[in-house]
Amino acid sequence: MRAIEQQRAAGRRRRWILDVGWKYVLALVIIFYAAFPLVYALSAAFDRRGSLAGSARLFNDVSIANFEALGSTLYWTWVVNTLVICGTAALGAVLMGSAAAYAFSRYRFKGRRTSLTALLIIQMFPQTVAFVAVFLLLIALGEVVPALGVNSKIALICVYLGGALGANTFLMYGFFNTIPMEIDEAAKIDGATHFQVFWKLIMPLVTPILAVVGLLAFISAFGDFILARIVLTSESNWTLAVGMYQWVSNQLTSRWGLFAAGSVIAALPILVLFLSLQRYIVGGLASGSVKG
Amino acid sequence: MAARPPFVMQRPQKDRGQREPTGHARNWVGNGWSFLAKLLVMMLVNAFGLAAIFSAYNADSWVILSVLAVLLALANWIYFSRRAIPLKYLFPGLVFLGAFQVFVLVYTGYVAFTNYGTGHLGSMDQAVDAALIQDERRVEDSPTYPLAVVRDGGEVGFAITDAEGVVYVGSEDEPLDAVAEAAVNEAGVPTEVPGWEVVPRAELFSDPDLQNEVTSLRVPVSEDAEDGSIRTREGSSGAIYTSSLEWDPQAQTLTNTDTGVVYFASDRGRFVSEDGDRLAAGWYVNVGFDNFVRAFTDAAYAGPLAQVTVWTFAFAGLSVVLSFALGLFISLIYNDPRVKGRKILRTIFILPYAFPAFMSALLWRGMFNSEFGVVNEWFFFGAGIGWLTDPWLAKGAVLWVNLWLTYPYWLLVTTGALQAIPNDVLEAARIDGAGRWRQFSAITLPLLMVSTAPLAIASFAFNFNNFTIIYMLTGGGPAFPGASVPLGSTDILISAIYQISGVAGGRADYGLASALSIIVFIVIGLISIVAFRQTRKLEEI
């Protein structure tokens, strides 16, 4: 009896290995593929030498020299610039996008369908491809209002806000439509103005989508290089993307340790935010991309 | 999308004592604060708007002035009228959309048909001024004036004293203007100029940067470039320099008064003499389809651009197919309830997606370094493989990094889509005797495509313009051997446009760059049309 049971157990184990077990082995391979560049970046950040050469051995000697050295560069200025620019752009995108979605979802006005279709078509063409025209426009505007010219953070925020309506309105419009009109009507009968309905009734109900849009707008501004590069010319105005590119792009003066330390600091909050909100982000990406 | 949020009704506002709520009607009536706030915001908008209109007037920017005026009037009408409620919500977004998206698209179309760029940077009037300035020489036997270098913050200017002892001051942007209450020393050199700081001579001698600035500075005598300018050689005396060229606005010619050569305005935006001599300064003109023709036929551009275009399609297509396949592969394997800890595994699997893309590209740039990079060190036994310097390896490296960056996206998307496929369909297929492969190819994959095809098309369009990964990882390199244009084997259209446009320095060719942008727009437009059609078609299945 025991022999048979042992045989059965062995068979079960073999089947388990064939069906399930190998998936754990494969998982190790995928984990290595996904994580080794990040582990390497972490190791380079703590490497005392701070250069690409010889940083191939992981956690060879651990020191925080690179992190301290960040203080003597403009890194923290760039962090502040990035937060200000991306934060304002995200806030503006949320406010303007939700206001537009409210108008489209709640009001039936002449040209509504046309504007929605136009918006759908316009948002297909990314601003980044028209960066030459953006550059020339800012030069012209800068002659009138210097704050809207080249090398102004406000100008860059405005450029990002230009893309806000196209990218986010549809995402929000769909969500606004799921909130029944009856609430608006009830509030209006009670004497609420249209702004009170928007701000005090609808907005609290749509906070999830506001968070998604805000986060997406922040991340896309954070990752933008081409517009930030041509708009912000002086070093103290740069964002992280522009500044850290300069550190690594030049082979001869490459400041590898600074880059690694800087990216660890900058990526951690985004990593945490992203992983905790991934469900919303993917949902947002999925419904906001092509379909209306 | 997330589930609908729990339904929460706002609490009624606390009554502020003006009115008792009657029945169960809620007191929504505010206390007028919102109107005051609106008034305040509109005052600010009007103040800034008027200030901007005023400075547009000063800068002679008539187009900007009229646009601003119309926008400001519209804003006031929209927010103070009781009608047009939807516009109150749409207007701010539409202004930004109009200026920084719609206008730039249209303007790209306009620039694409001009020769805007280095050598053709402004209007004809500006080109005439530039030509006059470039040709300036000192007038023979002209008087010299005692001169002092003055400074106002970072701006440097000249102060001179004329024969009557009147002091004039000006800078590069401000023509000479008489100043009262200036002091001069016995040699007539200004020593005190109101509003300006006189730079001591000792400082001028000890600062080479300042010397360079002073010797290259020209202070216009008047607004008219034909009147010439004050220049100095040593910083203590100045003289009037004028151009030997003479501008005839009627005939639109510049005549060199010394040699008698006449330069005519050509329809190409240049001043050309009969012998074919050209002046350096030009202006931009409409050149029709020249830029497009040049992109396809010019010997310097056509070959590289054709290669770039082919690679753009290959890069975008392969990126989507490879990352989709890998993501789907992983999600199929781990969509198995028997595997424990799937949540943790998936979280680790999507780490690359959560890492900011530009940092990933820069990180891989260092890792692929042929001399010191870990890729060679760890996996190729220190062989100095030039991952980013060989044309084909660099292409492979770009695809590899983009795969690393984007397979998590497809992992997330396909996991969601797989879980949405009803189990009974698969069960029915199993009962009918379908094998694993048959189940996958006949049921799972078609159903999956319905929900993911639009995303795949969007992803293709995104990668088609994925400037960041190309520019950060390879910078477009390695450069095409022997090509006269700054393009390389991993350049895609958007990065080629960036190089050609010259916005980051070097020779600028806004016209050609915009023409290429238009071509990219056409491709994206076509893709989008296909996408709209395709989604409808697939959903009918």
PDB file of C-alpha atoms in Angstrom, chain A residues 16 19-20 22-24 26-27 30-38 40-41 52-58 96 99-100 102-104 107 109 119-120 122-141 143-145 148 155 158-159 161-163 165-166 171 175 178-180 183 187 190-198 200-201 204-206 208-209 222-226 229-230 240-241 244-245 248-251 256 259 262-263 266-267 270-271 274-275 278-287 289-291, chain B residues 1-10 13 24-30 34 52-53 55-56 59 61 64 68 85-90 92-94 96-97 99-105 107-108 111 116 326 329-330 332-334 336 338-341 345 347-356 358-360 362-367 369 371-375 377-379 400 403-404 407 409 412-413 436 451 454-455 457-458 465 467-468 471-472 475 494 497-498 501 503-504 510 513-514 517-518 520-522 524-525 528-529 531-532 535 539:
ATOM      1  CA  TRP A  16       3.068  19.417 -10.715  1.00  0.00           C
ATOM      2  CA  ASP A  19       2.244  21.782 -15.126  1.00  0.00           C
ATOM      3  CA  VAL A  20       3.152  24.401 -12.575  1.00  0.00           C
ATOM      4  CA  TRP A  22       8.468  25.160 -14.381  1.00  0.00           C
ATOM      5  CA  LYS A  23       6.538  28.402 -14.202  1.00  0.00           C
ATOM      6  CA  TYR A  24       8.422  29.327 -11.049  1.00  0.00           C
ATOM      7  CA  LEU A  26      10.664  30.724 -15.748  1.00  0.00           C
ATOM      8  CA  ALA A  27       9.548  33.433 -13.335  1.00  0.00           C
ATOM      9  CA  ILE A  30      11.762  36.952 -16.233  1.00  0.00           C
ATOM     10  CA  ILE A  31      12.477  38.563 -12.868  1.00  0.00           C
ATOM     11  CA  PHE A  32      16.132  38.701 -13.777  1.00  0.00           C
ATOM     12  CA  TYR A  33      15.327  40.252 -17.156  1.00  0.00           C
ATOM     13  CA  ALA A  34      12.966  42.809 -15.646  1.00  0.00           C
ATOM     14  CA  ALA A  35      14.976  43.758 -12.607  1.00  0.00           C
ATOM     15  CA  PHE A  36      18.671  43.458 -13.348  1.00  0.00           C
ATOM     16  CA  PRO A  37      19.036  46.911 -14.969  1.00  0.00           C
ATOM     17  CA  LEU A  38      17.288  48.427 -11.980  1.00  0.00           C
ATOM     18  CA  TYR A  40      22.463  47.612 -11.438  1.00  0.00           C
ATOM     19  CA  ALA A  41      21.327  51.253 -11.295  1.00  0.00           C
ATOM     20  CA  LEU A  52      30.872  53.790 -15.659  1.00  0.00           C
ATOM     21  CA  ALA A  53      34.219  52.035 -15.605  1.00  0.00           C
ATOM     22  CA  GLY A  54      34.418  49.350 -12.942  1.00  0.00           C
ATOM     23  CA  SER A  55      30.820  49.706 -11.838  1.00  0.00           C
ATOM     24  CA  ALA A  56      29.990  46.271 -13.191  1.00  0.00           C
ATOM     25  CA  ARG A  57      30.507  44.569  -9.836  1.00  0.00           C
ATOM     26  CA  LEU A  58      27.357  44.898  -7.812  1.00  0.00           C
ATOM     27  CA  MET A  96      -9.569  72.161 -17.930  1.00  0.00           C
ATOM     28  CA  ALA A  99     -14.595  71.488 -17.105  1.00  0.00           C
ATOM     29  CA  ALA A 100     -14.715  70.558 -20.786  1.00  0.00           C
ATOM     30  CA  TYR A 102     -18.741  68.621 -17.821  1.00  0.00           C
ATOM     31  CA  ALA A 103     -19.840  70.924 -20.619  1.00  0.00           C
ATOM     32  CA  PHE A 104     -19.916  68.116 -23.175  1.00  0.00           C
ATOM     33  CA  TYR A 107     -25.164  70.510 -21.997  1.00  0.00           C
ATOM     34  CA  PHE A 109     -25.472  72.998 -27.490  1.00  0.00           C
ATOM     35  CA  LEU A 119     -11.266  67.099 -30.649  1.00  0.00           C
ATOM     36  CA  LEU A 120     -11.014  63.402 -31.451  1.00  0.00           C
ATOM     37  CA  ILE A 122      -6.956  66.884 -33.283  1.00  0.00           C
ATOM     38  CA  GLN A 123      -5.762  64.700 -30.406  1.00  0.00           C
ATOM     39  CA  MET A 124      -4.396  62.160 -32.892  1.00  0.00           C
ATOM     40  CA  PHE A 125      -1.683  64.579 -33.960  1.00  0.00           C
ATOM     41  CA  PRO A 126       0.891  64.951 -31.195  1.00  0.00           C
ATOM     42  CA  GLN A 127       2.328  68.361 -30.389  1.00  0.00           C
ATOM     43  CA  THR A 128       5.809  66.933 -30.293  1.00  0.00           C
ATOM     44  CA  VAL A 129       5.872  66.434 -34.056  1.00  0.00           C
ATOM     45  CA  ALA A 130       5.100  70.139 -34.509  1.00  0.00           C
ATOM     46  CA  PHE A 131       7.905  71.209 -32.174  1.00  0.00           C
ATOM     47  CA  VAL A 132       9.442  73.510 -34.798  1.00  0.00           C
ATOM     48  CA  ALA A 133       6.250  75.529 -34.924  1.00  0.00           C
ATOM     49  CA  VAL A 134       6.063  75.525 -31.110  1.00  0.00           C
ATOM     50  CA  PHE A 135       9.588  76.924 -31.020  1.00  0.00           C
ATOM     51  CA  LEU A 136       8.818  79.639 -33.579  1.00  0.00           C
ATOM     52  CA  LEU A 137       5.553  80.529 -31.833  1.00  0.00           C
ATOM     53  CA  LEU A 138       7.338  80.964 -28.505  1.00  0.00           C
ATOM     54  CA  ILE A 139       9.971  83.178 -30.094  1.00  0.00           C
ATOM     55  CA  ALA A 140       7.211  85.440 -31.429  1.00  0.00           C
ATOM     56  CA  LEU A 141       5.269  85.416 -28.144  1.00  0.00           C
ATOM     57  CA  GLU A 143       8.920  89.383 -27.962  1.00  0.00           C
ATOM     58  CA  VAL A 144       5.572  90.514 -26.579  1.00  0.00           C
ATOM     59  CA  VAL A 145       5.403  88.740 -23.205  1.00  0.00           C
ATOM     60  CA  LEU A 148       5.654  83.236 -22.630  1.00  0.00           C
ATOM     61  CA  ALA A 155       5.736  78.937 -21.496  1.00  0.00           C
ATOM     62  CA  CYS A 158       1.320  76.519 -21.452  1.00  0.00           C
ATOM     63  CA  VAL A 159       2.602  74.246 -24.204  1.00  0.00           C
ATOM     64  CA  LEU A 161      -1.664  72.604 -21.327  1.00  0.00           C
ATOM     65  CA  GLY A 162      -2.297  72.955 -25.048  1.00  0.00           C
ATOM     66  CA  GLY A 163      -2.268  69.190 -25.310  1.00  0.00           C
ATOM     67  CA  LEU A 165      -7.860  69.036 -23.648  1.00  0.00           C
ATOM     68  CA  GLY A 166      -7.320  66.641 -26.506  1.00  0.00           C
ATOM     69  CA  LEU A 171     -11.360  59.846 -20.847  1.00  0.00           C
ATOM     70  CA  PHE A 175     -16.780  58.844 -16.867  1.00  0.00           C
ATOM     71  CA  THR A 178     -21.910  57.451 -16.025  1.00  0.00           C
ATOM     72  CA  ILE A 179     -23.173  59.887 -13.414  1.00  0.00           C
ATOM     73  CA  PRO A 180     -26.936  60.224 -13.780  1.00  0.00           C
ATOM     74  CA  ILE A 183     -28.658  64.456  -9.497  1.00  0.00           C
ATOM     75  CA  ALA A 187     -29.745  70.070  -7.215  1.00  0.00           C
ATOM     76  CA  ASP A 190     -33.046  73.064  -5.084  1.00  0.00           C
ATOM     77  CA  GLY A 191     -31.500  76.231  -6.404  1.00  0.00           C
ATOM     78  CA  ALA A 192     -27.910  75.213  -7.166  1.00  0.00           C
ATOM     79  CA  THR A 193     -26.117  77.167  -9.856  1.00  0.00           C
ATOM     80  CA  HIS A 194     -24.396  75.349 -12.717  1.00  0.00           C
ATOM     81  CA  PHE A 195     -21.034  76.008 -11.078  1.00  0.00           C
ATOM     82  CA  GLN A 196     -22.165  74.572  -7.771  1.00  0.00           C
ATOM     83  CA  VAL A 197     -23.398  71.473  -9.557  1.00  0.00           C
ATOM     84  CA  PHE A 198     -20.013  71.131 -11.256  1.00  0.00           C
ATOM     85  CA  LYS A 200     -19.659  70.540  -5.322  1.00  0.00           C
ATOM     86  CA  LEU A 201     -21.682  67.700  -6.828  1.00  0.00           C
ATOM     87  CA  PRO A 204     -16.405  64.813  -5.723  1.00  0.00           C
ATOM     88  CA  LEU A 205     -18.103  61.977  -7.590  1.00  0.00           C
ATOM     89  CA  VAL A 206     -15.447  61.750 -10.274  1.00  0.00           C
ATOM     90  CA  PRO A 208     -10.970  58.578  -9.352  1.00  0.00           C
ATOM     91  CA  ILE A 209     -10.814  59.813 -12.932  1.00  0.00           C
ATOM     92  CA  PHE A 222       7.823  64.213 -16.547  1.00  0.00           C
ATOM     93  CA  GLY A 223       8.925  62.016 -19.422  1.00  0.00           C
ATOM     94  CA  ASP A 224       8.879  64.733 -22.061  1.00  0.00           C
ATOM     95  CA  PHE A 225      12.274  65.627 -23.410  1.00  0.00           C
ATOM     96  CA  ILE A 226      11.893  67.233 -26.816  1.00  0.00           C
ATOM     97  CA  ARG A 229      14.791  70.694 -24.377  1.00  0.00           C
ATOM     98  CA  ILE A 230      13.897  73.331 -26.943  1.00  0.00           C
ATOM     99  CA  LEU A 240      15.266  66.390 -14.822  1.00  0.00           C
ATOM    100  CA  ALA A 241      14.938  64.861 -18.281  1.00  0.00           C
ATOM    101  CA  MET A 244      20.201  64.195 -16.584  1.00  0.00           C
ATOM    102  CA  TYR A 245      20.533  63.673 -20.317  1.00  0.00           C
ATOM    103  CA  VAL A 248      25.160  60.850 -19.491  1.00  0.00           C
ATOM    104  CA  SER A 249      25.189  61.885 -23.142  1.00  0.00           C
ATOM    105  CA  ASN A 250      28.776  63.024 -23.221  1.00  0.00           C
ATOM    106  CA  GLN A 251      31.098  59.990 -23.253  1.00  0.00           C
ATOM    107  CA  TRP A 256      27.526  58.020 -14.233  1.00  0.00           C
ATOM    108  CA  PHE A 259      23.022  59.919 -12.893  1.00  0.00           C
ATOM    109  CA  GLY A 262      19.684  61.005  -9.268  1.00  0.00           C
ATOM    110  CA  SER A 263      17.538  58.452 -11.040  1.00  0.00           C
ATOM    111  CA  ALA A 266      13.565  60.580  -8.875  1.00  0.00           C
ATOM    112  CA  ALA A 267      12.254  57.168  -9.853  1.00  0.00           C
ATOM    113  CA  ILE A 270       7.074  57.444  -9.390  1.00  0.00           C
ATOM    114  CA  LEU A 271       7.636  53.721  -8.949  1.00  0.00           C
ATOM    115  CA  PHE A 274       2.707  53.749 -10.279  1.00  0.00           C
ATOM    116  CA  LEU A 275       2.623  50.372  -8.632  1.00  0.00           C
ATOM    117  CA  GLN A 278      -1.443  50.557 -11.735  1.00  0.00           C
ATOM    118  CA  ARG A 279      -5.037  49.354 -12.037  1.00  0.00           C
ATOM    119  CA  TYR A 280      -6.262  52.877 -12.720  1.00  0.00           C
ATOM    120  CA  ILE A 281      -3.391  53.778 -14.990  1.00  0.00           C
ATOM    121  CA  VAL A 282      -3.825  50.802 -17.269  1.00  0.00           C
ATOM    122  CA  GLY A 283      -7.558  51.364 -17.346  1.00  0.00           C
ATOM    123  CA  GLY A 284      -6.897  54.975 -18.292  1.00  0.00           C
ATOM    124  CA  LEU A 285      -4.372  54.087 -20.949  1.00  0.00           C
ATOM    125  CA  ALA A 286      -6.718  51.509 -22.383  1.00  0.00           C
ATOM    126  CA  SER A 287      -9.782  53.668 -22.698  1.00  0.00           C
ATOM    127  CA  SER A 289      -5.922  55.968 -26.421  1.00  0.00           C
ATOM    128  CA  VAL A 290      -7.891  55.427 -29.591  1.00  0.00           C
ATOM    129  CA  LYS A 291     -11.478  54.769 -28.774  1.00  0.00           C
TER     130      LYS A 291
ATOM    131  CA  MET B   1     -12.161  51.377 -15.617  1.00  0.00           C
ATOM    132  CA  ALA B   2     -12.762  51.586 -11.939  1.00  0.00           C
ATOM    133  CA  ALA B   3     -16.159  50.828 -10.554  1.00  0.00           C
ATOM    134  CA  ARG B   4     -18.493  53.718 -10.177  1.00  0.00           C
ATOM    135  CA  PRO B   5     -17.761  55.523  -6.902  1.00  0.00           C
ATOM    136  CA  PRO B   6     -20.254  55.177  -4.071  1.00  0.00           C
ATOM    137  CA  PHE B   7     -22.980  57.674  -4.381  1.00  0.00           C
ATOM    138  CA  VAL B   8     -22.405  60.557  -2.008  1.00  0.00           C
ATOM    139  CA  MET B   9     -24.682  63.514  -1.759  1.00  0.00           C
ATOM    140  CA  GLN B  10     -23.199  66.798  -0.665  1.00  0.00           C
ATOM    141  CA  GLN B  13     -24.548  74.241   3.091  1.00  0.00           C
ATOM    142  CA  HIS B  24     -36.651  69.999   2.430  1.00  0.00           C
ATOM    143  CA  ALA B  25     -35.270  72.197  -0.309  1.00  0.00           C
ATOM    144  CA  ARG B  26     -31.584  72.697   0.279  1.00  0.00           C
ATOM    145  CA  ASN B  27     -30.139  76.119   0.563  1.00  0.00           C
ATOM    146  CA  TRP B  28     -27.818  76.263  -2.424  1.00  0.00           C
ATOM    147  CA  VAL B  29     -27.802  80.008  -2.637  1.00  0.00           C
ATOM    148  CA  GLY B  30     -24.288  81.177  -1.984  1.00  0.00           C
ATOM    149  CA  SER B  34     -18.375  83.238  -5.791  1.00  0.00           C
ATOM    150  CA  ALA B  52       0.028  92.051 -23.035  1.00  0.00           C
ATOM    151  CA  ILE B  53      -1.918  93.986 -25.675  1.00  0.00           C
ATOM    152  CA  SER B  55       3.383  95.391 -25.089  1.00  0.00           C
ATOM    153  CA  ALA B  56       2.269  93.792 -28.364  1.00  0.00           C
ATOM    154  CA  ALA B  59       6.652  95.401 -30.218  1.00  0.00           C
ATOM    155  CA  SER B  61       3.244  92.504 -33.240  1.00  0.00           C
ATOM    156  CA  ILE B  64      -0.600  88.820 -31.633  1.00  0.00           C
ATOM    157  CA  LEU B  68      -5.210  88.920 -27.779  1.00  0.00           C
ATOM    158  CA  ILE B  85     -22.931  78.402 -20.158  1.00  0.00           C
ATOM    159  CA  PRO B  86     -21.067  75.541 -21.929  1.00  0.00           C
ATOM    160  CA  LEU B  87     -18.523  78.050 -23.228  1.00  0.00           C
ATOM    161  CA  LYS B  88     -17.735  79.144 -19.684  1.00  0.00           C
ATOM    162  CA  TYR B  89     -16.418  75.635 -19.125  1.00  0.00           C
ATOM    163  CA  LEU B  90     -14.805  75.152 -22.497  1.00  0.00           C
ATOM    164  CA  PRO B  92      -9.874  78.168 -21.074  1.00  0.00           C
ATOM    165  CA  GLY B  93      -9.164  74.743 -22.516  1.00  0.00           C
ATOM    166  CA  LEU B  94     -10.035  75.898 -26.012  1.00  0.00           C
ATOM    167  CA  PHE B  96      -4.732  76.632 -24.912  1.00  0.00           C
ATOM    168  CA  LEU B  97      -5.798  74.035 -27.438  1.00  0.00           C
ATOM    169  CA  ALA B  99      -2.800  78.390 -29.426  1.00  0.00           C
ATOM    170  CA  PHE B 100      -0.506  75.486 -28.636  1.00  0.00           C
ATOM    171  CA  GLN B 101      -2.037  72.640 -30.581  1.00  0.00           C
ATOM    172  CA  VAL B 102      -4.272  73.735 -33.442  1.00  0.00           C
ATOM    173  CA  PHE B 103      -2.241  76.802 -34.322  1.00  0.00           C
ATOM    174  CA  VAL B 104       1.096  74.986 -34.232  1.00  0.00           C
ATOM    175  CA  LEU B 105      -0.300  72.277 -36.510  1.00  0.00           C
ATOM    176  CA  TYR B 107       1.683  76.868 -38.670  1.00  0.00           C
ATOM    177  CA  THR B 108       3.727  73.729 -39.342  1.00  0.00           C
ATOM    178  CA  VAL B 111       6.353  76.816 -42.607  1.00  0.00           C
ATOM    179  CA  TYR B 116      12.397  79.549 -43.208  1.00  0.00           C
ATOM    180  CA  LEU B 326       6.204  38.718 -24.930  1.00  0.00           C
ATOM    181  CA  PHE B 329       3.226  34.945 -23.535  1.00  0.00           C
ATOM    182  CA  ILE B 330       3.906  35.871 -19.933  1.00  0.00           C
ATOM    183  CA  LEU B 332      -0.874  33.331 -20.610  1.00  0.00           C
ATOM    184  CA  ILE B 333       1.599  31.428 -18.468  1.00  0.00           C
ATOM    185  CA  TYR B 334       0.820  33.223 -15.247  1.00  0.00           C
ATOM    186  CA  ASP B 336      -2.988  30.104 -13.882  1.00  0.00           C
ATOM    187  CA  ARG B 338      -2.282  27.065  -9.448  1.00  0.00           C
ATOM    188  CA  VAL B 339       0.717  29.417  -9.439  1.00  0.00           C
ATOM    189  CA  LYS B 340       1.049  30.953  -6.000  1.00  0.00           C
ATOM    190  CA  GLY B 341       2.089  34.555  -5.480  1.00  0.00           C
ATOM    191  CA  LEU B 345       5.313  38.132  -9.586  1.00  0.00           C
ATOM    192  CA  THR B 347       4.369  43.463  -9.764  1.00  0.00           C
ATOM    193  CA  ILE B 348       8.018  42.570 -10.300  1.00  0.00           C
ATOM    194  CA  PHE B 349       7.379  41.828 -13.982  1.00  0.00           C
ATOM    195  CA  ILE B 350       6.008  45.316 -14.601  1.00  0.00           C
ATOM    196  CA  LEU B 351       8.836  47.148 -12.834  1.00  0.00           C
ATOM    197  CA  PRO B 352      10.426  48.355 -16.092  1.00  0.00           C
ATOM    198  CA  TYR B 353       7.177  50.075 -17.055  1.00  0.00           C
ATOM    199  CA  ALA B 354       7.059  51.990 -13.790  1.00  0.00           C
ATOM    200  CA  PHE B 355      10.612  53.277 -14.210  1.00  0.00           C
ATOM    201  CA  PRO B 356      10.597  56.608 -16.098  1.00  0.00           C
ATOM    202  CA  PHE B 358      13.950  58.478 -20.348  1.00  0.00           C
ATOM    203  CA  MET B 359      15.946  57.225 -17.392  1.00  0.00           C
ATOM    204  CA  SER B 360      15.694  53.650 -18.649  1.00  0.00           C
ATOM    205  CA  LEU B 362      19.922  56.542 -20.481  1.00  0.00           C
ATOM    206  CA  LEU B 363      20.601  53.643 -18.127  1.00  0.00           C
ATOM    207  CA  TRP B 364      20.751  51.188 -21.009  1.00  0.00           C
ATOM    208  CA  ARG B 365      22.962  53.591 -22.912  1.00  0.00           C
ATOM    209  CA  GLY B 366      25.530  53.175 -20.164  1.00  0.00           C
ATOM    210  CA  MET B 367      24.962  49.433 -19.910  1.00  0.00           C
ATOM    211  CA  ASN B 369      28.753  50.934 -23.573  1.00  0.00           C
ATOM    212  CA  GLU B 371      34.229  49.519 -23.132  1.00  0.00           C
ATOM    213  CA  PHE B 372      32.744  49.712 -19.652  1.00  0.00           C
ATOM    214  CA  GLY B 373      29.143  48.555 -20.059  1.00  0.00           C
ATOM    215  CA  VAL B 374      27.828  45.693 -17.964  1.00  0.00           C
ATOM    216  CA  VAL B 375      26.195  43.999 -20.933  1.00  0.00           C
ATOM    217  CA  GLU B 377      31.131  42.578 -18.987  1.00  0.00           C
ATOM    218  CA  TRP B 378      28.508  40.198 -17.620  1.00  0.00           C
ATOM    219  CA  PHE B 379      27.167  38.344 -20.631  1.00  0.00           C
ATOM    220  CA  TRP B 400      15.687  45.266 -27.107  1.00  0.00           C
ATOM    221  CA  LEU B 403      10.874  45.574 -25.600  1.00  0.00           C
ATOM    222  CA  TRP B 404      12.101  45.787 -22.024  1.00  0.00           C
ATOM    223  CA  TYR B 407       6.250  44.351 -22.590  1.00  0.00           C
ATOM    224  CA  TYR B 409       2.164  47.302 -20.661  1.00  0.00           C
ATOM    225  CA  LEU B 412      -1.119  44.234 -17.933  1.00  0.00           C
ATOM    226  CA  VAL B 413      -3.467  44.759 -20.860  1.00  0.00           C
ATOM    227  CA  ARG B 436      -4.724  23.677 -26.130  1.00  0.00           C
ATOM    228  CA  SER B 451     -10.100  44.441 -27.218  1.00  0.00           C
ATOM    229  CA  PRO B 454      -7.044  49.486 -31.046  1.00  0.00           C
ATOM    230  CA  LEU B 455      -4.367  49.627 -28.378  1.00  0.00           C
ATOM    231  CA  ILE B 457      -2.573  50.590 -33.371  1.00  0.00           C
ATOM    232  CA  ALA B 458      -2.236  53.373 -30.807  1.00  0.00           C
ATOM    233  CA  ASN B 465       7.108  59.179 -32.802  1.00  0.00           C
ATOM    234  CA  PHE B 467      11.709  60.405 -29.870  1.00  0.00           C
ATOM    235  CA  THR B 468      12.826  59.866 -26.297  1.00  0.00           C
ATOM    236  CA  TYR B 471      17.544  60.199 -28.781  1.00  0.00           C
ATOM    237  CA  MET B 472      18.445  59.073 -25.277  1.00  0.00           C
ATOM    238  CA  GLY B 475      21.127  59.853 -30.451  1.00  0.00           C
ATOM    239  CA  ILE B 494      10.900  62.490 -35.530  1.00  0.00           C
ATOM    240  CA  ILE B 497      13.270  66.178 -37.989  1.00  0.00           C
ATOM    241  CA  TYR B 498      14.899  67.283 -34.752  1.00  0.00           C
ATOM    242  CA  SER B 501      15.368  71.582 -37.787  1.00  0.00           C
ATOM    243  CA  VAL B 503      16.414  74.007 -32.942  1.00  0.00           C
ATOM    244  CA  ALA B 504      19.144  72.531 -30.751  1.00  0.00           C
ATOM    245  CA  TYR B 510      12.662  74.946 -40.380  1.00  0.00           C
ATOM    246  CA  ALA B 513      11.791  69.988 -40.929  1.00  0.00           C
ATOM    247  CA  SER B 514       8.175  71.138 -41.087  1.00  0.00           C
ATOM    248  CA  SER B 517       6.490  66.830 -39.904  1.00  0.00           C
ATOM    249  CA  ILE B 518       3.643  67.112 -42.383  1.00  0.00           C
ATOM    250  CA  VAL B 520       4.573  62.237 -40.349  1.00  0.00           C
ATOM    251  CA  PHE B 521       1.140  63.778 -39.761  1.00  0.00           C
ATOM    252  CA  ILE B 522      -0.143  62.216 -42.962  1.00  0.00           C
ATOM    253  CA  ILE B 524      -0.437  59.199 -38.425  1.00  0.00           C
ATOM    254  CA  GLY B 525      -3.691  60.349 -40.013  1.00  0.00           C
ATOM    255  CA  SER B 528      -5.844  56.619 -37.306  1.00  0.00           C
ATOM    256  CA  ILE B 529      -8.329  56.151 -40.150  1.00  0.00           C
ATOM    257  CA  ALA B 531      -7.739  52.311 -36.543  1.00  0.00           C
ATOM    258  CA  PHE B 532     -11.253  53.737 -36.575  1.00  0.00           C
ATOM    259  CA  THR B 535     -12.114  48.756 -34.421  1.00  0.00           C
ATOM    260  CA  GLU B 539     -16.171  44.564 -32.899  1.00  0.00           C
TER     261      GLU B 539
END
